[in-house]
mmCIF file of C-alpha atoms and ligand atoms in Angstrom:
data_model
loop_
_atom_site.group_PDB
_atom_site.id
_atom_site.type_symbol
_atom_site.label_atom_id
_atom_site.label_comp_id
_atom_site.label_asym_id
_atom_site.label_seq_id
_atom_site.Cartn_x
_atom_site.Cartn_y
_atom_site.Cartn_z
ATOM 1 C CA MET A 7 12.183 5.902 16.731
ATOM 2 C CA SER A 8 14.564 8.679 15.754
ATOM 3 C CA SER A 9 13.532 12.212 16.574
ATOM 4 C CA ALA A 10 14.806 13.433 13.205
ATOM 5 C CA THR A 11 12.245 15.112 10.972
ATOM 6 C CA GLN A 12 10.747 12.774 8.438
ATOM 7 C CA SER A 13 11.364 13.708 4.850
ATOM 8 C CA VAL A 14 9.137 13.431 1.813
ATOM 9 C CA LEU A 15 10.308 13.471 -1.779
ATOM 10 C CA VAL A 16 7.651 14.949 -4.087
ATOM 11 C CA VAL A 17 8.080 13.893 -7.717
ATOM 12 C CA GLU A 18 5.867 16.001 -9.966
ATOM 13 C CA ASP A 19 6.596 17.906 -13.160
ATOM 14 C CA GLU A 20 3.690 20.325 -12.842
ATOM 15 C CA ALA A 21 5.204 23.127 -10.819
ATOM 16 C CA SER A 22 1.899 24.340 -9.387
ATOM 17 C CA ILE A 23 0.966 20.906 -8.020
ATOM 18 C CA ALA A 24 4.507 20.297 -6.736
ATOM 19 C CA SER A 25 4.498 23.584 -4.867
ATOM 20 C CA PHE A 26 1.110 23.236 -3.199
ATOM 21 C CA VAL A 27 1.765 19.641 -2.182
ATOM 22 C CA SER A 28 5.137 20.743 -0.774
ATOM 23 C CA LEU A 29 3.539 23.600 1.098
ATOM 24 C CA TYR A 30 0.959 21.389 2.787
ATOM 25 C CA LEU A 31 3.563 18.775 3.709
ATOM 26 C CA LYS A 32 5.930 21.408 5.117
ATOM 27 C CA ASN A 33 3.099 22.851 7.176
ATOM 28 C CA ALA A 34 2.498 19.348 8.535
ATOM 29 C CA GLY A 35 6.110 19.267 9.735
ATOM 30 C CA TYR A 36 7.842 17.265 7.031
ATOM 31 C CA GLU A 37 11.088 18.131 5.353
ATOM 32 C CA VAL A 38 10.257 18.254 1.640
ATOM 33 C CA ARG A 39 12.362 17.875 -1.489
ATOM 34 C CA THR A 40 11.020 17.980 -4.990
ATOM 35 C CA ALA A 41 12.041 16.395 -8.280
ATOM 36 C CA ALA A 42 10.548 17.501 -11.594
ATOM 37 C CA ASN A 43 11.385 14.398 -13.616
ATOM 38 C CA GLY A 44 12.206 10.717 -13.239
ATOM 39 C CA THR A 45 15.962 10.997 -13.530
ATOM 40 C CA GLU A 46 16.098 13.516 -10.701
ATOM 41 C CA ALA A 47 13.671 11.388 -8.681
ATOM 42 C CA LEU A 48 15.822 8.252 -8.924
ATOM 43 C CA ALA A 49 18.962 10.194 -8.020
ATOM 44 C CA SER A 50 17.271 11.856 -5.070
ATOM 45 C CA ALA A 51 15.660 8.630 -3.812
ATOM 46 C CA GLN A 52 19.112 7.059 -3.800
ATOM 47 C CA SER A 53 21.090 9.920 -2.240
ATOM 48 C CA GLU A 54 18.576 11.440 0.172
ATOM 49 C CA GLN A 55 16.856 8.250 1.406
ATOM 50 C CA PRO A 56 13.481 9.974 1.976
ATOM 51 C CA SER A 57 10.994 8.546 4.500
ATOM 52 C CA LEU A 58 8.275 8.513 1.826
ATOM 53 C CA ILE A 59 7.913 9.359 -1.859
ATOM 54 C CA VAL A 60 4.900 11.052 -3.475
ATOM 55 C CA LEU A 61 5.231 10.024 -7.095
ATOM 56 C CA ASP A 62 3.322 11.356 -10.077
ATOM 57 C CA LEU A 63 2.537 8.765 -12.744
ATOM 58 C CA MET A 64 2.947 11.030 -15.771
ATOM 59 C CA LEU A 65 6.432 12.493 -15.988
ATOM 60 C CA PRO A 66 8.341 13.842 -18.985
ATOM 61 C CA ASP A 67 11.185 11.296 -19.086
ATOM 62 C CA ILE A 68 10.635 8.036 -17.159
ATOM 63 C CA ASP A 69 7.058 7.255 -16.114
ATOM 64 C CA GLY A 70 6.065 6.792 -12.477
ATOM 65 C CA ILE A 71 5.441 3.060 -12.864
ATOM 66 C CA GLU A 72 8.968 2.451 -14.092
ATOM 67 C CA ILE A 73 10.423 4.671 -11.368
ATOM 68 C CA CYS A 74 8.449 2.832 -8.718
ATOM 69 C CA ARG A 75 9.623 -0.501 -10.050
ATOM 70 C CA ARG A 76 13.263 0.586 -10.033
ATOM 71 C CA ILE A 77 13.065 1.998 -6.518
ATOM 72 C CA ARG A 78 11.398 -1.212 -5.314
ATOM 73 C CA GLN A 79 14.349 -3.272 -6.512
ATOM 74 C CA LYS A 80 16.465 -1.600 -3.841
ATOM 75 C CA SER A 81 14.158 -0.167 -1.225
ATOM 76 C CA ASP A 82 10.924 -0.576 0.741
ATOM 77 C CA VAL A 83 10.415 3.183 1.087
ATOM 78 C CA PRO A 84 6.651 3.885 1.126
ATOM 79 C CA ILE A 85 5.398 5.245 -2.188
ATOM 80 C CA LEU A 86 2.147 7.158 -2.721
ATOM 81 C CA MET A 87 1.311 7.410 -6.420
ATOM 82 C CA LEU A 88 -0.592 10.248 -8.030
ATOM 83 C CA THR A 89 -2.565 9.317 -11.101
ATOM 84 C CA ALA A 90 -4.957 11.094 -13.400
ATOM 85 C CA ARG A 91 -6.806 7.940 -14.371
ATOM 86 C CA ASP A 92 -8.677 5.336 -12.387
ATOM 87 C CA GLU A 93 -7.732 2.525 -14.749
ATOM 88 C CA ASP A 94 -4.129 2.505 -13.613
ATOM 89 C CA VAL A 95 -5.034 1.622 -10.062
ATOM 90 C CA ASP A 96 -4.884 -2.190 -10.221
ATOM 91 C CA LYS A 97 -1.481 -2.087 -11.808
ATOM 92 C CA ILE A 98 -0.041 0.570 -9.520
ATOM 93 C CA ILE A 99 -0.805 -1.074 -6.233
ATOM 94 C CA GLY A 100 -0.256 -4.632 -7.407
ATOM 95 C CA LEU A 101 2.980 -6.442 -6.788
ATOM 96 C CA GLU A 102 4.147 -5.678 -10.294
ATOM 97 C CA VAL A 103 4.756 -2.076 -9.343
ATOM 98 C CA GLY A 104 4.425 -2.126 -5.584
ATOM 99 C CA ALA A 105 3.220 1.333 -4.602
ATOM 100 C CA ASP A 106 1.731 1.520 -1.106
ATOM 101 C CA ASP A 107 -1.213 3.697 -2.008
ATOM 102 C CA TYR A 108 -2.512 5.999 -4.723
ATOM 103 C CA MET A 109 -4.565 9.129 -5.150
ATOM 104 C CA THR A 110 -6.462 10.183 -8.236
ATOM 105 C CA LYS A 111 -6.129 13.778 -9.448
ATOM 106 C CA PRO A 112 -7.593 16.207 -8.617
ATOM 107 C CA PHE A 113 -7.162 15.491 -4.891
ATOM 108 C CA ASN A 114 -7.608 17.385 -1.683
ATOM 109 C CA PRO A 115 -4.144 18.288 -0.314
ATOM 110 C CA ARG A 116 -5.378 17.765 3.237
ATOM 111 C CA GLU A 117 -6.295 14.222 2.348
ATOM 112 C CA LEU A 118 -2.854 13.736 0.827
ATOM 113 C CA VAL A 119 -1.236 14.860 4.073
ATOM 114 C CA ALA A 120 -3.528 12.519 6.048
ATOM 115 C CA ARG A 121 -2.505 9.598 3.878
ATOM 116 C CA VAL A 122 1.188 10.433 4.095
ATOM 117 C CA LYS A 123 0.874 10.469 7.878
ATOM 118 C CA SER A 124 -0.963 7.179 8.013
ATOM 119 C CA ILE A 125 1.429 5.439 5.622
ATOM 120 C CA LEU A 126 4.405 6.615 7.678
ATOM 121 C CA ARG A 127 2.717 5.524 10.885
ATOM 122 C CA ARG A 128 2.011 2.118 9.409
ATOM 123 C CA SER A 129 5.522 1.665 8.043
ATOM 124 C CA GLY A 130 6.998 2.807 11.338
ATOM 125 C CA PRO A 131 7.655 0.972 14.579
ATOM 126 C CA ASP A 132 4.256 -0.673 15.004
ATOM 127 C CA ARG A 133 4.984 -2.829 11.991
ATOM 128 C CA ASN A 134 7.573 -4.581 14.149
ATOM 129 C CA GLU A 135 5.216 -5.260 17.036
ATOM 130 C CA ARG A 136 4.066 -8.544 15.642
ATOM 131 C CA GLU A 137 7.640 -9.451 14.853
ATOM 132 C CA SER A 138 7.491 -13.200 15.034
ATOM 133 C CA ALA A 139 3.784 -13.971 14.806
ATOM 134 C CA THR A 140 2.561 -16.622 12.443
ATOM 135 C CA LEU A 141 -0.921 -17.640 11.357
ATOM 136 C CA GLN A 142 -2.089 -20.886 9.862
ATOM 137 C CA HIS A 143 -5.402 -21.248 8.069
ATOM 138 C CA GLY A 144 -6.004 -24.443 6.170
ATOM 139 C CA ASP A 145 -3.201 -24.696 3.666
ATOM 140 C CA LEU A 146 -2.256 -21.058 4.101
ATOM 141 C CA HIS A 147 0.704 -20.161 6.286
ATOM 142 C CA ILE A 148 1.690 -16.566 7.074
ATOM 143 C CA ASP A 149 4.803 -15.390 8.866
ATOM 144 C CA SER A 150 4.580 -11.702 9.682
ATOM 145 C CA GLY A 151 8.202 -11.357 10.762
ATOM 146 C CA ARG A 152 9.435 -12.606 7.405
ATOM 147 C CA ARG A 153 6.443 -11.097 5.609
ATOM 148 C CA GLU A 154 6.081 -14.470 3.978
ATOM 149 C CA VAL A 155 2.959 -16.205 2.680
ATOM 150 C CA LYS A 156 2.893 -19.846 1.670
ATOM 151 C CA VAL A 157 0.230 -22.080 0.221
ATOM 152 C CA GLY A 158 1.484 -25.522 1.116
ATOM 153 C CA ASP A 159 5.145 -25.311 0.191
ATOM 154 C CA ASP A 160 4.717 -22.623 -2.451
ATOM 155 C CA GLU A 161 5.662 -19.106 -1.514
ATOM 156 C CA ILE A 162 3.234 -16.440 -2.794
ATOM 157 C CA GLN A 163 4.550 -12.954 -3.542
ATOM 158 C CA LEU A 164 2.255 -10.266 -2.134
ATOM 159 C CA ALA A 165 2.484 -6.474 -2.257
ATOM 160 C CA PRO A 166 2.869 -4.852 1.195
ATOM 161 C CA LYS A 167 -0.759 -3.821 1.562
ATOM 162 C CA GLU A 168 -2.031 -7.145 0.229
ATOM 163 C CA PHE A 169 -0.058 -8.801 2.998
ATOM 164 C CA ASP A 170 -1.389 -6.430 5.663
ATOM 165 C CA LEU A 171 -4.970 -6.877 4.466
ATOM 166 C CA LEU A 172 -4.727 -10.667 4.470
ATOM 167 C CA TRP A 173 -3.203 -10.572 7.950
ATOM 168 C CA GLU A 174 -5.923 -8.300 9.283
ATOM 169 C CA LEU A 175 -8.706 -10.520 7.937
ATOM 170 C CA LEU A 176 -7.114 -13.717 9.226
ATOM 171 C CA ASP A 177 -6.422 -12.140 12.570
ATOM 172 C CA HIS A 178 -10.172 -11.503 12.844
ATOM 173 C CA ARG A 179 -11.334 -14.732 11.276
ATOM 174 C CA GLY A 180 -15.038 -15.283 11.452
ATOM 175 C CA LEU A 181 -15.783 -11.597 11.955
ATOM 176 C CA VAL A 182 -17.077 -9.392 9.153
ATOM 177 C CA LEU A 183 -14.960 -6.281 8.638
ATOM 178 C CA THR A 184 -16.468 -3.428 6.641
ATOM 179 C CA ARG A 185 -14.476 -1.684 3.929
ATOM 180 C CA ASP A 186 -14.202 1.379 6.155
ATOM 181 C CA GLN A 187 -12.874 -0.709 9.034
ATOM 182 C CA LEU A 188 -10.324 -2.334 6.757
ATOM 183 C CA LEU A 189 -9.245 1.050 5.391
ATOM 184 C CA GLU A 190 -8.790 2.288 8.913
ATOM 185 C CA ARG A 191 -6.902 -0.761 10.151
ATOM 186 C CA VAL A 192 -4.742 -1.515 7.150
ATOM 187 C CA TRP A 193 -4.259 1.918 5.622
ATOM 188 C CA GLY A 194 -4.805 3.935 8.763
ATOM 189 C CA TYR A 195 -7.401 6.313 7.361
ATOM 190 C CA THR A 196 -9.500 7.733 10.118
ATOM 191 C CA PHE A 197 -12.146 9.048 7.787
ATOM 192 C CA ALA A 198 -14.242 7.465 5.053
ATOM 193 C CA GLY A 199 -11.757 7.085 2.246
ATOM 194 C CA ASP A 200 -11.865 5.490 -1.142
ATOM 195 C CA THR A 201 -13.128 2.027 -0.218
ATOM 196 C CA ARG A 202 -12.448 0.786 -3.753
ATOM 197 C CA THR A 203 -8.827 0.427 -2.625
ATOM 198 C CA VAL A 204 -9.986 -2.460 -0.441
ATOM 199 C CA ASP A 205 -11.827 -4.166 -3.301
ATOM 200 C CA VAL A 206 -8.812 -3.878 -5.592
ATOM 201 C CA HIS A 207 -6.584 -5.508 -2.989
ATOM 202 C CA VAL A 208 -9.058 -8.305 -2.284
ATOM 203 C CA ARG A 209 -9.239 -9.003 -6.015
ATOM 204 C CA GLN A 210 -5.441 -9.231 -6.228
ATOM 205 C CA LEU A 211 -5.289 -11.510 -3.189
ATOM 206 C CA ARG A 212 -7.860 -13.861 -4.667
ATOM 207 C CA ARG A 213 -5.992 -13.962 -7.936
ATOM 208 C CA LYS A 214 -2.681 -14.721 -6.262
ATOM 209 C CA LEU A 215 -3.943 -17.194 -3.662
ATOM 210 C CA GLY A 216 -6.356 -18.953 -6.017
ATOM 211 C CA GLU A 217 -8.153 -21.862 -4.339
ATOM 212 C CA ALA A 218 -6.390 -21.150 -1.057
ATOM 213 C CA SER A 219 -7.970 -17.697 -0.720
ATOM 214 C CA PRO A 220 -9.967 -17.686 2.518
ATOM 215 C CA ILE A 221 -11.677 -14.351 1.842
ATOM 216 C CA VAL A 222 -15.456 -14.323 1.693
ATOM 217 C CA THR A 223 -17.456 -11.360 0.392
ATOM 218 C CA VAL A 224 -20.370 -10.416 2.621
ATOM 219 C CA TRP A 225 -22.563 -8.519 0.227
ATOM 220 C CA GLY A 226 -23.428 -5.014 1.249
ATOM 221 C CA VAL A 227 -21.198 -5.233 4.318
ATOM 222 C CA GLY A 228 -17.578 -6.140 3.715
ATOM 223 C CA TYR A 229 -15.269 -9.127 3.929
ATOM 224 C CA LYS A 230 -14.447 -11.938 6.285
ATOM 225 C CA VAL A 231 -12.396 -15.082 6.482
ATOM 226 C CA GLY A 232 -14.461 -18.211 6.363
ATOM 227 C CA PRO A 233 -13.639 -21.573 7.932
ATOM 228 C CA ALA A 234 -10.546 -23.290 6.584
ATOM 229 C CA ARG A 235 -11.205 -25.847 3.938
ATOM 230 C CA ASP A 236 -9.404 -29.121 4.193
ATOM 231 C CA VAL A 237 -6.980 -29.051 1.375
ATOM 232 C CA VAL A 238 -5.648 -32.445 0.496
ATOM 233 C CA LYS A 239 -2.301 -32.310 -1.207
ATOM 234 C CA ALA A 240 -1.870 -34.865 -3.950
HETATM 235 CA CA1 CA B 325 2.676 15.008 -14.340
#
């Protein structure tokens, strides 16, 4: 890994929030740039190639969802969305938009820094460790090097965290993982975070994988992967 300082682009039109988020990130050792609207954000994302982008949903010109979508067409840079409303969450972290994580305002800046760190750690070198591993479960085939998921011959498009969550569960098949454990392993949070994030991702996975979804809810505990069903292809 390069020894260069990692950089964060903070996209936020409210000057007071932009400045305190910047301050906390600088104190944590990151190089920080800010953009006060979507046009600036897109230009900066392109020219500066930040290590991570903190992106506010509500901006004066182009909204955060559209910005995220446009950035995703060209880049896998991790994106942490800031939103004022809970309802946006499914959309934001689904494949449609493709943010890596979100935080709902008002948030604790220390928690924001913790999440930035964990996202960067996760998107860093250890993502390559399992370079060529593949898993097969019933009709489901996952290739972690290609980040590819197939049900039979059909490729399923998953958002980055949906992929990581599915991998983690399959890699521990048969074992029950609690929401906190999944947050820690997939998102890297070392403290009790917002476990709803896990539920939202499981819901998306079930929707996308349909009948092939191997995920079982263990009520009051968490999730696990059950035994593979024999899927007979017509
Ligand atoms: Ca705003």
